[in-house]
Short mmCIF file of C-alpha atoms and ligand atoms in Angstrom, two decimals:
data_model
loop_
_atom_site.label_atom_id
_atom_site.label_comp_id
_atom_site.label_asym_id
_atom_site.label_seq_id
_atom_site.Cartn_x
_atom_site.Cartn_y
_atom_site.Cartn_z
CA UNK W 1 111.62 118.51 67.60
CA UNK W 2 110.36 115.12 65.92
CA UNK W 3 111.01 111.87 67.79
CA UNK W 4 113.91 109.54 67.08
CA UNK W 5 112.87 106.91 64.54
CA UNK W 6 111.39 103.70 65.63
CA UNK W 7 110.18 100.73 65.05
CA UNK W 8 106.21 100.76 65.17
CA UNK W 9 104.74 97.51 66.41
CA UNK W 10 100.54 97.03 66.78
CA UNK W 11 99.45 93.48 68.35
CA UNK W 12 95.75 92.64 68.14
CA UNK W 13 96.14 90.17 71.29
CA UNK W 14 97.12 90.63 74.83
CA UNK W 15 99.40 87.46 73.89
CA UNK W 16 100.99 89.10 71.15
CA UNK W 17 101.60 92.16 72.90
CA UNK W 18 103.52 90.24 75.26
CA UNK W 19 105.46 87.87 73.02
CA UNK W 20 106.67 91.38 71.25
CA UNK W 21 107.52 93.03 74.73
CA UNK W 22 109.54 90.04 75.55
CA UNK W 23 111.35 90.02 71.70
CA UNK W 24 112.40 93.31 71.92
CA UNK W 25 112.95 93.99 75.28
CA UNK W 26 115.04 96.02 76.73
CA UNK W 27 114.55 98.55 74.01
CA UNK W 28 110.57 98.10 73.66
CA UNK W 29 108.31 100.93 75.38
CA UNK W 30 104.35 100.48 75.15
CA UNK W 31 102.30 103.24 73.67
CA UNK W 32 98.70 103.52 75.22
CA UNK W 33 97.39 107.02 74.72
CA UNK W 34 100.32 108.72 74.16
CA UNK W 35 99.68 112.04 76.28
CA UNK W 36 103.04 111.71 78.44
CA UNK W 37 104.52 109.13 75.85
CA UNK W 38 104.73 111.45 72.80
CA UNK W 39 105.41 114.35 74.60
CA UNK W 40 108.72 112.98 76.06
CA UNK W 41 109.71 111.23 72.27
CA UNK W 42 108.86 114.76 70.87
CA UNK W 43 111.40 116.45 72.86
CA UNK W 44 113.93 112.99 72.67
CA UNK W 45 113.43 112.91 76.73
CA UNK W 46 112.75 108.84 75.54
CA UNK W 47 113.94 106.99 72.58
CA UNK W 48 112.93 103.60 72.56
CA UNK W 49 114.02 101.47 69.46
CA UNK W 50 110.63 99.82 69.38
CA UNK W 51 106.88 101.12 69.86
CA UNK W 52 104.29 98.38 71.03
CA UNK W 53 101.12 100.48 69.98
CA UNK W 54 98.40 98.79 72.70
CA UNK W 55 95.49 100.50 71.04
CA UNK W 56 93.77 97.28 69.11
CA UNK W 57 93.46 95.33 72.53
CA UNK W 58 89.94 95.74 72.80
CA UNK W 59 89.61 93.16 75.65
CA UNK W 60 91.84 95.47 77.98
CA UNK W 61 88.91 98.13 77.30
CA UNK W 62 87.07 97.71 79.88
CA UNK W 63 85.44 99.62 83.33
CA UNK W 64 83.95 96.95 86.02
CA UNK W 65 82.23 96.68 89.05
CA UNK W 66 83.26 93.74 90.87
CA UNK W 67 80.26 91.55 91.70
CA UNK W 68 80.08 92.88 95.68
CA UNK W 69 80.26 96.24 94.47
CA UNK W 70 83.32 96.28 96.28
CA UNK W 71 86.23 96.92 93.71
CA UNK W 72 86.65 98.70 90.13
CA UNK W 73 89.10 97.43 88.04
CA UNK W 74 90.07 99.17 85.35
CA UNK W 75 91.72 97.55 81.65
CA UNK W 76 94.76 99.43 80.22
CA UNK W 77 92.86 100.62 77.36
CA UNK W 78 90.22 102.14 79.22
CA UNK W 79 90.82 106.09 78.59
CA UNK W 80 90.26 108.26 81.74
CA UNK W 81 86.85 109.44 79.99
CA UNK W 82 85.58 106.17 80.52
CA UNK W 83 86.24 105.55 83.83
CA UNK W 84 85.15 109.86 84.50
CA UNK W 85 81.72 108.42 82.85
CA UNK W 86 81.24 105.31 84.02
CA UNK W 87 77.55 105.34 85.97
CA UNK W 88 78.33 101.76 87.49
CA UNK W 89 81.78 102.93 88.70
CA UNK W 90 80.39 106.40 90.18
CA UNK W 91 77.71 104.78 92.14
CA UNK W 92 80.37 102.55 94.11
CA UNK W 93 83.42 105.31 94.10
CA UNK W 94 83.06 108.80 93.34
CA UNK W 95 86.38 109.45 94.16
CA UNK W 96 87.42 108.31 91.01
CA UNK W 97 85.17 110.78 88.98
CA UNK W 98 85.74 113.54 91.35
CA UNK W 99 89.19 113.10 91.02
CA UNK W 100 89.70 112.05 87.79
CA UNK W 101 87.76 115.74 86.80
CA UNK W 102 91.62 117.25 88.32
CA UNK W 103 93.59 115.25 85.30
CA UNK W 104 94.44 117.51 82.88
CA UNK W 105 91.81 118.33 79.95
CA UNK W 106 88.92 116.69 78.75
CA UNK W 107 90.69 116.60 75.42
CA UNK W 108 93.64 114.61 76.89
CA UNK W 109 91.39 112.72 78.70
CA UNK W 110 89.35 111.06 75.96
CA UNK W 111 92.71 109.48 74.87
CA UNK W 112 95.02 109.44 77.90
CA UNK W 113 94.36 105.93 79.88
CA UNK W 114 93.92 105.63 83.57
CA UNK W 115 96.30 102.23 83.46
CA UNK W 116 98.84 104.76 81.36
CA UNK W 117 98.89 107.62 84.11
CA UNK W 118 99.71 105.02 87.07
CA UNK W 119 102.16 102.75 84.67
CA UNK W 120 103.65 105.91 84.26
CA UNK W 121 104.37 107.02 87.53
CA UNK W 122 104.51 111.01 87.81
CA UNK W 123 104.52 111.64 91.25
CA UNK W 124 102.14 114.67 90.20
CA UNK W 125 99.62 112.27 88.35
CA UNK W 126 96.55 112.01 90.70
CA UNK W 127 95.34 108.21 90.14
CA UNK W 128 98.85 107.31 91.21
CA UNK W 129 97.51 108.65 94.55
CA UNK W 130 94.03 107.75 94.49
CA UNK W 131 95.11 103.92 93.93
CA UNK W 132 97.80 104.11 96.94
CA UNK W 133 94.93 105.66 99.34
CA UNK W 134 92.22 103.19 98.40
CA UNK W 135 95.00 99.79 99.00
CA UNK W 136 94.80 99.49 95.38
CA UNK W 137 96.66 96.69 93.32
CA UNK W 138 98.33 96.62 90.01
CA UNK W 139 98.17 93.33 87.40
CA UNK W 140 101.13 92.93 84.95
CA UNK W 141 101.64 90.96 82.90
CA UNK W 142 105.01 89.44 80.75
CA UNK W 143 105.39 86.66 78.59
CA UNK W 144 108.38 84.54 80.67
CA UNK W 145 106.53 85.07 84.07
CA UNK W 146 102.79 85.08 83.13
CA UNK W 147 100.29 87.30 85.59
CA UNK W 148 101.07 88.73 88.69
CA UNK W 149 99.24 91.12 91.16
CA UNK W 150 100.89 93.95 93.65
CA UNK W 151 100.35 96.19 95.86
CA UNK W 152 100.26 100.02 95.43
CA UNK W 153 102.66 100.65 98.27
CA UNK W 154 104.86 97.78 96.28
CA UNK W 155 104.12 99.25 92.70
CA UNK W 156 105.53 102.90 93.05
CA UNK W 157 109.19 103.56 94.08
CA UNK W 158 110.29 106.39 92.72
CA UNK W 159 109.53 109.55 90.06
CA UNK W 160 108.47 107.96 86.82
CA UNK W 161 109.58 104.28 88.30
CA UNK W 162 107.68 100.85 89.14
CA UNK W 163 108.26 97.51 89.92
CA UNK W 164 107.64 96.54 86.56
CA UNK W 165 109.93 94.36 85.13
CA UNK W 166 111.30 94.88 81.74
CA UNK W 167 108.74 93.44 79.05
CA UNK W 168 105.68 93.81 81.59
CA UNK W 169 102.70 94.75 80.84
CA UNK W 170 100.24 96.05 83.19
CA UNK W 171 96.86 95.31 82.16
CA UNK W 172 94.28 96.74 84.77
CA UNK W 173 94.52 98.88 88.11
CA UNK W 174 91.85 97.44 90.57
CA UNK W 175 90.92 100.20 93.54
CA UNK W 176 88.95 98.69 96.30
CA UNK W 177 85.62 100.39 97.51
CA UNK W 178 86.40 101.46 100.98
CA UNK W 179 84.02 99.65 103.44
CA UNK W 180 81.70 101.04 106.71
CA UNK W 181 80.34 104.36 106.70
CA UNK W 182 83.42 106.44 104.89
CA UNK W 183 83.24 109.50 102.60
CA UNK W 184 86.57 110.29 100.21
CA UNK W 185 87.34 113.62 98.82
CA UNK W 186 89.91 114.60 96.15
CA UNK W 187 91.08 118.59 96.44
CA UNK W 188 93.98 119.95 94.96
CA UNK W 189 95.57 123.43 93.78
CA UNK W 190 97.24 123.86 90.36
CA UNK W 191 98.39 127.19 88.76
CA UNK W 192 95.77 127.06 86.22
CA UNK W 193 92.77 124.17 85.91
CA UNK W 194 94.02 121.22 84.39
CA UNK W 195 97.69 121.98 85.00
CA UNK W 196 99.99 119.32 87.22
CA UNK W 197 99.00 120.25 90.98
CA UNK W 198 101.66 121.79 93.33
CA UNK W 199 100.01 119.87 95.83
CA UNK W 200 97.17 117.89 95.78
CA UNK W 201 95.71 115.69 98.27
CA UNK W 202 93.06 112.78 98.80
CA UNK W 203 91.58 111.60 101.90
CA UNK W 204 89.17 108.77 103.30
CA UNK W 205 87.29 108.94 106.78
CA UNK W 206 85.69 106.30 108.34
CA UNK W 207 82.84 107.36 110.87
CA UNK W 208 81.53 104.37 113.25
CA UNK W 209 77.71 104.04 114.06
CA UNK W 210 77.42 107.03 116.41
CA UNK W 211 78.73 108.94 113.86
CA UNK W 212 82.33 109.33 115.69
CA UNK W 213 85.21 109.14 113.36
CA UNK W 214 86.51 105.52 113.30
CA UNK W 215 89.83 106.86 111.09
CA UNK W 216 91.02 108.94 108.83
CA UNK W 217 93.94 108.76 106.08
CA UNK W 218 95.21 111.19 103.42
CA UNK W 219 97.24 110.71 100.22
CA UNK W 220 99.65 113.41 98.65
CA UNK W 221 100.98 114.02 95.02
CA UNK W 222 103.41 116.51 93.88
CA UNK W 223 105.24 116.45 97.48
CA UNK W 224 107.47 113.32 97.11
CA UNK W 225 108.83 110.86 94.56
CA UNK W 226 105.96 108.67 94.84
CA UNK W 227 102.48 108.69 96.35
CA UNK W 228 102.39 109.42 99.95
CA UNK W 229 99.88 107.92 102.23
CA UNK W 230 99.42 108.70 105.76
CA UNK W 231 97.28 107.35 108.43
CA UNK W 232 95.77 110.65 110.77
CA UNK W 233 93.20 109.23 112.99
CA UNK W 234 95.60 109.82 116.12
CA UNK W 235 94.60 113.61 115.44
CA UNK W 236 90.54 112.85 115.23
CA UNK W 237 89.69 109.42 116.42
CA UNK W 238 86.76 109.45 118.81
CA UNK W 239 85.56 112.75 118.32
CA UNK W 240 81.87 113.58 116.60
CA UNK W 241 82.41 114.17 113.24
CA UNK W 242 81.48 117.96 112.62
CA UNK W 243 83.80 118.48 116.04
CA UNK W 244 86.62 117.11 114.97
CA UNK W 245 90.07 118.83 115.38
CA UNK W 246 90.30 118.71 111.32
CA UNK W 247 93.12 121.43 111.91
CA UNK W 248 95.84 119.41 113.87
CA UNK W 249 95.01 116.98 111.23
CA UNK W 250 96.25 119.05 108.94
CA UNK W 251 99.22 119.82 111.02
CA UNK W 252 100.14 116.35 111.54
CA UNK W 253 99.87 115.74 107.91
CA UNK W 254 102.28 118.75 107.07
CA UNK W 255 104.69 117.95 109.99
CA UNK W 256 104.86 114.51 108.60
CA UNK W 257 106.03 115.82 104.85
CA UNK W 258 109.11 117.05 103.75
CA UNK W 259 107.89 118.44 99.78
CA UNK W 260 111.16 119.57 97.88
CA UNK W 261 111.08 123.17 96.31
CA UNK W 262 111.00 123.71 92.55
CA UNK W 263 110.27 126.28 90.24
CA UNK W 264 106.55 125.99 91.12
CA UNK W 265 106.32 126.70 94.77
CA UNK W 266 108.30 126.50 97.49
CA UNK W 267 108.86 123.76 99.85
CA UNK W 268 107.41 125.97 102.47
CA UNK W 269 104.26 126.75 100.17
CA UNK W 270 103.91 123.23 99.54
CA UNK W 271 103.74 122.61 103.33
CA UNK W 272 101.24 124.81 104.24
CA UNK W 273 98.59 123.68 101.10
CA UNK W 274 99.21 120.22 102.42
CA UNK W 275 98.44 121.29 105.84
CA UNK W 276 95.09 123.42 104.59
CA UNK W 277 93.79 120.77 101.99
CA UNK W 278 94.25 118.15 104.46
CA UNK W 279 92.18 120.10 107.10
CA UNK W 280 89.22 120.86 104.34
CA UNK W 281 89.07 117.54 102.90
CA UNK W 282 89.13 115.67 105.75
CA UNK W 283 86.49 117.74 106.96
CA UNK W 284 84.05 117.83 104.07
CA UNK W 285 84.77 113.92 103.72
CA UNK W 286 83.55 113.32 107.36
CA UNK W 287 80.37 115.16 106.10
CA UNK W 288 79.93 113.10 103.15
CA UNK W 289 80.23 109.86 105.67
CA UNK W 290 77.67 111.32 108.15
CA UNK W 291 75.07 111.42 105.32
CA UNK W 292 75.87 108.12 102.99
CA UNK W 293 76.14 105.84 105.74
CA UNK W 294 77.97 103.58 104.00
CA UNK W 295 79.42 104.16 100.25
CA UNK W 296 82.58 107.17 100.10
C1 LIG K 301 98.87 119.04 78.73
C2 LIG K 301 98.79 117.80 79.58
C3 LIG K 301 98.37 117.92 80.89
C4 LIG K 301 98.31 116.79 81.70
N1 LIG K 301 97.89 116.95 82.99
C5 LIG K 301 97.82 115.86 83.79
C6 LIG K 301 97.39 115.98 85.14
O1 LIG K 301 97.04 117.06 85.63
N2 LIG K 301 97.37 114.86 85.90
C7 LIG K 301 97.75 113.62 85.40
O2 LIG K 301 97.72 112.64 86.15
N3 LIG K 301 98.14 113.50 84.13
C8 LIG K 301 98.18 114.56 83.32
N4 LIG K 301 98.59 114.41 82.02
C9 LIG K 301 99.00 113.06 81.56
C10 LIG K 301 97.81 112.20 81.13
O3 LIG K 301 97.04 111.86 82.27
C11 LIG K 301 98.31 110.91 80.45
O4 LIG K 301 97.25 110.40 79.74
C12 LIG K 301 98.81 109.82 81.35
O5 LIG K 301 99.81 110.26 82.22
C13 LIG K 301 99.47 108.68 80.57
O6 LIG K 301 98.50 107.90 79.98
P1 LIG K 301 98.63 107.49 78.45
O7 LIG K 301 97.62 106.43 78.21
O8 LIG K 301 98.57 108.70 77.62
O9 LIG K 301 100.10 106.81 78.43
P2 LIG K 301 101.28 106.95 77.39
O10 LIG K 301 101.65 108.37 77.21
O11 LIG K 301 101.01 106.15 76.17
O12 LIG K 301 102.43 106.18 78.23
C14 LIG K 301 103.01 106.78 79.37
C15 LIG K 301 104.07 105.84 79.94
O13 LIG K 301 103.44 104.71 80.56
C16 LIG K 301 103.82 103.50 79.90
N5 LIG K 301 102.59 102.69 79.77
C17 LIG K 301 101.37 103.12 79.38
N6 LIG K 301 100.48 102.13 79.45
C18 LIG K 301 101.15 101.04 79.91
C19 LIG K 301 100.78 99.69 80.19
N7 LIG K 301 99.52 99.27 80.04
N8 LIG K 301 101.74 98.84 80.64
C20 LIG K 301 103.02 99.25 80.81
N9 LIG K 301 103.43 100.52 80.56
C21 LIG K 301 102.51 101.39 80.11
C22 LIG K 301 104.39 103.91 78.54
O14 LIG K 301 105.33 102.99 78.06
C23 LIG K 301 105.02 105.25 78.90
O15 LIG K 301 106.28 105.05 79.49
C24 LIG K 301 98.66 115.51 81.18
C25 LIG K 301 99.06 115.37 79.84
C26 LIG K 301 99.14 116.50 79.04
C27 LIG K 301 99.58 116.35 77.62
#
């Protein structure tokens, strides 16, 4: 099928990308790389009356390090490539190359956009999940209310749904560097590589001095409407890291869940890879902590 016909907008500003949202809003939808956008016109899943082609803003191309080393924020037009290469980026977070190496194909990721994927919303997309575990926050902006910042945990609430207001655009994703001695780990299964996981999971542990773990928190995809983060230190706290109880971690992780069954898996399968990539992340993260002593 061909897409419904439109009308094709292409600012060269951040300002007039904004004063169009706002003119033809409610029936405006920005295009950034089109992976999930096209897709869904193709098949007339979406027909907006107006396209607001983001492409020429080269200002919201951009990867960066915040001064302390302590944040990466990401523009909307920077494509999931550039954030995958990104040396300044890797040295302060793996977990966003390591993770970002799960998002479909390199193909799609030259032109799909990190901002995109998490404006988006599929509760299978895996940066929707990495942002929620780090704390992350989301910028938007609009042309009646000017720039705002919120949280993850405020940003997602529901399958393919966000905060954002009608006319918004969301111009960068910043995902904090978690601090003290942590490691992070992204692990997931999907029918084939590059597919949508079935379940997919990311975790964080925090180790203290004595190398005992401090805490330890996981984040889910493709097991709820919406990225799922839970805290699991009650399971590990206080223990040496490579003695850990990573297993009832994993159990309190899947006894916390409740996926929903589809024509993928089962809620039952879904369960137990929740319960057994929880276990192995968590443990190969607290091994990644013992040795960086500091950066995930
Ligand atoms: C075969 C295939 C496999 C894939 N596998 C995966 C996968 O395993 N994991 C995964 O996470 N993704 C996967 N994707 C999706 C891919 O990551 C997309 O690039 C991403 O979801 C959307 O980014 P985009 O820049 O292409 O956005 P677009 O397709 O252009 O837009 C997607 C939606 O977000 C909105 N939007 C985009 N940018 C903004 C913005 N700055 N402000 C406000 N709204 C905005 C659009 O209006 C639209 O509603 C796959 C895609 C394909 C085609």
């Amino acid at each position: 099928m061909k897409p419904a016909g439109f009308t094709y907008h292409r600012p060269a500003t951040v300002d007039d990308a904004v004063a169009v949202l706002a003119e033809v809003s409610p029936a405006g939808k920005v295009l950034a790389g089109g992976q999930s956008l096209v897709p869904l016109l193709s098949m007339r899943l979406a027909s907006p009356e107006h396209l607001v082609d983001i492409n020429r803003l080269a200002d919201l191309a951009y990867v960066r390090v915040g001064d302390d080393g302590g944040s990466v924020t990401v523009g909307a037009l920077a494509r999931h490539a550039d954030v995958e290469r990104d040396a300044a980026a890797h040295a302060v977070l793996p977990l966003l190359r390591d993770t970002l190496r799960h998002v479909a194909h390199p193909t799609i990721r030259n032109r799909g956009t990190t901002v995109g994927s998490i404006a988006h919303a599929d509760p299978s997309g895996e940066m929707t999940a990495v942002l929620a575990l780090l704390g992350g926050t989301v910028t938007l902006r609009s042309a009646a209310a000017g720039e705002r910042t919120v949280a993850a945990h405020d940003f997602f609430t529901g399958p393919m749904s966000t905060c954002a207001d009608v006319g918004e655009l969301v111009t960068s994703v910043t995902f904090p560097v978690p601090e003290g001695r942590t490691g992070a780990v992204w692990t997931e299964v999907a029918r084939r590589h590059g597919d949508y996981a079935v379940c997919g999971t990311g975790v964080v542990v925090t180790l203290d001095d004595d190398l005992r773990v401090a805490g330890a928190r996981a984040a889910y995809i493709s097991v709820a409407p919406e990225p799922v983060v839970l805290d699991l230190s009650e399971a590990v706290v206080g223990a040496m890291y490579d003695d850990a109880d990573w297993p009832a971690a994993g159990r309190l992780a899947a006894g916390r869940l409740d996926p929903d069954e589809d024509i993928h898996a089962t809620a039952a399968y879904r369960s137990h890879l929740a319960e057994v990539l929880t276990t192995r992340a968590l443990r190969e993260a607290a091994g990644r902590a013992s040795v960086t002593g500091g950066r995930p």
